[in-house]
XYZ file of N, CA and C in Angstrom:
357
model
N 0.843 -1.190 0.000
C 0.000 0.000 0.000
C 0.879 1.240 0.000
N 0.436 2.252 -0.751
C 1.197 3.485 -0.866
C 0.364 4.624 -0.283
N 0.980 5.387 0.591
C 0.302 6.484 1.302
C 0.894 7.811 0.862
N 0.001 8.798 0.630
C 0.438 10.119 0.205
C 0.076 11.161 1.253
N 0.997 12.067 1.499
C 0.745 13.173 2.423
C 1.039 14.478 1.696
N 0.028 15.340 1.647
C 0.169 16.624 0.972
C 0.360 17.742 1.985
N 1.012 18.796 1.536
C 1.185 19.973 2.383
C 1.362 21.204 1.509
N 1.176 22.372 2.114
C 1.507 23.610 1.433
C 0.341 24.461 0.992
N -0.876 23.995 1.175
C -2.010 24.818 0.778
C -2.186 26.001 1.706
N -3.138 26.871 1.365
C -3.396 28.024 2.215
C -4.127 29.120 1.487
N -4.117 30.291 2.108
C -4.784 31.466 1.568
C -3.742 32.451 1.066
N -3.933 32.947 -0.134
C -2.985 33.888 -0.722
C -3.750 34.900 -1.564
N -3.200 36.082 -1.693
C -3.824 37.090 -2.541
C -3.494 36.828 -4.005
N -4.345 37.315 -4.863
C -4.110 37.178 -6.301
C -2.745 37.768 -6.657
N -2.041 37.036 -7.515
C -0.687 37.427 -7.884
C 0.384 36.800 -7.027
N -0.015 36.184 -5.939
C 0.931 35.560 -5.024
C 1.325 34.166 -5.451
N 2.082 33.495 -4.573
C 2.614 32.169 -4.877
C 2.377 31.211 -3.719
N 2.255 29.952 -4.059
C 2.208 28.870 -3.087
C 2.969 27.686 -3.660
N 3.473 26.862 -2.773
C 4.169 25.642 -3.192
C 3.545 24.461 -2.487
N 3.021 23.527 -3.275
C 2.438 22.303 -2.732
C 3.464 21.177 -2.810
N 3.435 20.328 -1.809
C 4.307 19.156 -1.798
C 3.491 17.907 -1.504
N 3.945 16.798 -2.045
C 3.285 15.515 -1.824
C 4.370 14.465 -1.646
N 4.331 13.793 -0.517
C 5.320 12.758 -0.220
C 4.658 11.394 -0.220
N 5.254 10.468 -0.962
C 4.720 9.117 -1.051
C 5.565 8.177 -0.203
N 4.899 7.259 0.473
C 5.614 6.277 1.289
C 4.880 4.949 1.233
N 5.598 3.880 1.579
C 4.996 2.561 1.577
C 5.742 1.621 0.651
N 5.006 0.674 0.117
C 5.588 -0.359 -0.735
C 5.733 0.165 -2.165
N 6.751 1.011 -2.354
C 6.972 1.619 -3.658
C 8.142 0.941 -4.347
N 7.849 0.228 -5.406
C 8.915 -0.367 -6.221
C 9.331 0.593 -7.308
N 8.365 1.263 -7.908
C 8.662 2.273 -8.922
C 7.492 3.232 -9.024
N 7.755 4.404 -9.570
C 6.730 5.411 -9.816
C 6.663 5.675 -11.314
N 5.475 5.549 -11.884
C 5.295 5.809 -13.309
C 5.048 7.290 -13.570
N 4.201 7.883 -12.747
C 3.869 9.291 -12.924
C 3.329 9.859 -11.624
N 3.516 11.158 -11.469
C 2.981 11.881 -10.316
C 2.201 13.064 -10.873
N 1.024 13.283 -10.331
C 0.118 14.267 -10.904
C -0.533 15.112 -9.819
N -0.920 16.293 -10.202
C -1.737 17.165 -9.358
C -3.065 17.427 -10.059
N -4.131 17.224 -9.317
C -5.480 17.529 -9.780
C -6.045 18.612 -8.870
N -7.120 19.200 -9.308
C -7.838 20.133 -8.445
C -9.334 20.033 -8.708
N -10.079 20.386 -7.670
C -11.531 20.368 -7.792
C -12.097 21.584 -7.078
N -12.738 22.425 -7.858
C -13.390 23.608 -7.306
C -14.838 23.254 -6.969
N -15.472 23.996 -6.084
C -16.866 23.704 -5.715
C -17.770 23.684 -6.937
N -18.548 22.616 -7.055
C -19.486 22.500 -8.153
C -18.886 22.127 -9.483
N -17.582 21.848 -9.496
C -16.923 21.491 -10.753
C -16.299 20.110 -10.657
N -15.997 19.550 -11.811
C -15.355 18.247 -11.849
C -13.866 18.384 -11.530
N -13.313 17.297 -11.031
C -11.881 17.276 -10.781
C -11.154 17.341 -12.110
N -10.104 18.164 -12.175
C -9.356 18.326 -13.414
C -7.863 18.142 -13.176
N -7.194 17.645 -14.202
C -5.743 17.472 -14.137
C -5.080 18.834 -14.302
N -4.200 19.157 -13.388
C -3.478 20.429 -13.422
C -2.102 20.249 -14.049
N -1.363 19.249 -13.584
C -0.006 19.034 -14.081
C 0.406 17.609 -13.790
N 1.318 17.098 -14.609
C 1.825 15.751 -14.401
C 3.297 15.693 -14.760
N 3.973 14.709 -14.160
C 5.377 14.464 -14.483
C 5.596 12.961 -14.471
N 6.279 12.478 -15.493
C 6.520 11.040 -15.594
C 7.887 10.691 -15.007
N 8.160 9.398 -14.976
C 9.459 8.938 -14.466
C 10.605 9.404 -15.355
N 10.278 9.767 -16.592
C 11.296 10.298 -17.515
C 11.347 11.818 -17.483
N 10.663 12.406 -16.466
C 10.635 13.865 -16.293
C 9.934 14.580 -17.439
N 9.004 13.913 -18.071
C 8.181 14.575 -19.073
C 7.012 15.230 -18.346
N 6.839 16.511 -18.567
C 5.799 17.256 -17.864
C 4.670 17.651 -18.800
N 3.518 17.833 -18.205
C 2.347 18.255 -18.969
C 1.512 19.158 -18.070
N 0.927 20.192 -18.666
C 0.163 21.164 -17.886
C -1.175 21.451 -18.539
N -2.150 21.741 -17.719
C -3.412 22.248 -18.244
C -3.158 23.629 -18.841
N -3.889 23.945 -19.889
C -3.684 25.237 -20.558
C -3.865 26.401 -19.588
N -4.754 26.237 -18.633
C -5.078 27.321 -17.719
C -3.934 27.671 -16.760
N -2.947 26.776 -16.629
C -1.859 27.038 -15.685
C -0.500 27.118 -16.356
N -0.450 26.901 -17.652
C 0.840 26.951 -18.357
C 1.502 28.312 -18.173
N 2.793 28.256 -17.870
C 3.538 29.491 -17.668
C 3.450 30.047 -16.259
N 2.549 29.479 -15.442
C 2.398 29.949 -14.071
C 2.748 28.875 -13.038
N 2.462 27.620 -13.359
C 2.715 26.510 -12.440
C 3.892 25.686 -12.951
N 4.649 25.132 -12.021
C 5.762 24.264 -12.371
C 5.730 23.026 -11.492
N 5.711 21.859 -12.125
C 5.732 20.599 -11.395
C 7.147 20.040 -11.411
N 7.558 19.481 -10.281
C 8.891 18.886 -10.201
C 8.830 17.674 -9.287
N 9.712 16.727 -9.548
C 9.734 15.508 -8.753
C 11.112 15.254 -8.173
N 11.131 14.604 -7.024
C 12.377 14.184 -6.384
C 12.295 12.672 -6.218
N 12.943 11.949 -7.126
C 12.843 10.495 -7.107
C 13.406 9.895 -5.825
N 14.468 10.484 -5.319
C 15.105 9.925 -4.125
C 14.188 10.011 -2.911
N 13.366 11.056 -2.879
C 12.484 11.260 -1.723
C 11.045 10.857 -2.027
N 10.779 10.409 -3.242
C 9.412 10.057 -3.646
C 8.443 11.209 -3.387
N 8.857 12.391 -3.782
C 8.002 13.557 -3.592
C 7.749 14.260 -4.927
N 6.656 14.971 -4.961
C 6.337 15.804 -6.113
C 5.886 17.153 -5.587
N 6.360 18.200 -6.241
C 6.024 19.553 -5.827
C 5.297 20.279 -6.942
N 4.490 21.240 -6.553
C 3.812 22.089 -7.520
C 4.029 23.537 -7.088
N 4.868 24.236 -7.824
C 5.102 25.646 -7.565
C 4.062 26.441 -8.344
N 3.288 27.233 -7.626
C 2.196 27.971 -8.238
C 2.468 29.466 -8.084
N 2.693 30.119 -9.190
C 2.965 31.555 -9.211
C 1.848 32.298 -9.932
N 1.829 33.594 -9.733
C 0.806 34.440 -10.384
C -0.582 33.854 -10.206
N -0.893 33.497 -8.989
C -2.169 32.845 -8.707
C -3.346 33.762 -8.973
N -4.428 33.144 -9.427
C -5.662 33.861 -9.753
C -6.799 33.313 -8.888
N -7.824 34.104 -8.673
C -8.961 33.603 -7.890
C -9.543 32.305 -8.459
N -9.489 32.146 -9.763
C -10.026 30.922 -10.371
C -9.164 29.695 -10.107
N -8.010 29.871 -9.492
C -7.192 28.733 -9.077
C -7.664 28.158 -7.736
N -8.606 28.817 -7.113
C -9.128 28.352 -5.835
C -9.782 26.978 -5.997
N -9.314 26.026 -5.210
C -9.811 24.646 -5.306
C -9.133 23.799 -4.238
N -9.611 22.588 -4.103
C -8.881 21.584 -3.329
C -7.953 20.872 -4.309
N -6.680 20.818 -3.964
C -5.681 20.207 -4.820
C -5.334 18.816 -4.290
N -5.320 17.853 -5.203
C -5.051 16.468 -4.851
C -3.818 15.954 -5.586
N -3.027 15.216 -4.873
C -1.871 14.553 -5.456
C -2.278 13.123 -5.852
N -1.802 12.678 -6.988
C -2.051 11.313 -7.456
C -0.741 10.708 -7.923
N -0.443 9.529 -7.427
C 0.794 8.843 -7.803
C 0.457 7.413 -8.201
N 1.012 6.951 -9.289
C 0.793 5.559 -9.662
C 2.072 4.930 -10.176
N 2.150 3.618 -9.976
C 3.340 2.881 -10.353
C 3.208 1.435 -9.942
N 4.310 0.857 -9.534
C 4.323 -0.565 -9.177
C 4.812 -0.751 -7.748
N 4.204 -1.693 -7.065
C 4.711 -2.171 -5.782
C 5.502 -3.443 -6.054
N 5.905 -4.113 -5.002
C 6.664 -5.345 -5.175
C 5.773 -6.488 -5.654
N 4.439 -6.297 -5.607
C 3.536 -7.381 -5.988
C 2.467 -6.967 -6.983
N 2.438 -5.713 -7.375
C 1.393 -5.285 -8.302
C 1.520 -3.813 -8.615
N 0.399 -3.218 -8.954
C 0.377 -1.793 -9.269
C -0.399 -1.024 -8.212
N -0.214 0.263 -8.187
C -0.971 1.112 -7.273
C -1.354 2.403 -7.967
N -2.385 3.006 -7.466
C -2.872 4.299 -7.931
C -3.425 4.998 -6.692
N -2.605 5.828 -6.094
C -2.937 6.393 -4.791
C -3.241 7.883 -4.875
N -4.138 8.310 -3.980
C -4.539 9.710 -3.904
C -4.240 10.274 -2.516
N -3.867 11.542 -2.503
C -3.720 12.243 -1.240
C -5.062 12.705 -0.714
N -5.035 13.279 0.484
C -6.274 13.684 1.137
C -6.795 15.026 0.632
N -5.971 15.744 -0.095
C -6.364 17.046 -0.618
C -5.907 18.179 0.276
N -5.553 19.284 -0.347
C -5.162 20.476 0.395
C -5.843 21.695 -0.245
N -6.401 22.539 0.601
C -7.176 23.675 0.104
C -6.257 24.820 -0.308
N -6.509 25.346 -1.489
C -5.839 26.555 -1.970
C -6.921 27.599 -2.226
N -6.789 28.744 -1.575
C -7.749 29.818 -1.736
C -7.018 31.079 -2.165
N -7.444 31.638 -3.284
C -6.826 32.849 -3.812
C -7.850 33.974 -3.744
N -7.544 34.988 -2.989
C -8.469 36.115 -2.827
C -8.157 37.200 -3.847
N -9.202 37.903 -4.246
C -9.018 38.956 -5.265
C -8.719 40.302 -4.624
């Protein structure tokens, strides 16, 4: 079983920055990809950014140029640096990690961290 712990959410004014972190622990044999999703009230959960084991990154159009995803393989962590934040970035942000354990595959989610951007 793989457990994720997120940190770094909070309240920030528009134009400000926040850095989210997600640490994975447990029976991790390998990580295929680490992703950040977000879900605003009344909206569907959406993919914000992803990074693969080959360090290939992908971003939602709405955050390109403002958010940066990075991974630390040695620590099994993924970070999301969020700059130039906008009120529409307000949401609960979730970390998702998937890969292989010593006996199978896993697809784990964090508990979510609230990001609130005030105008």
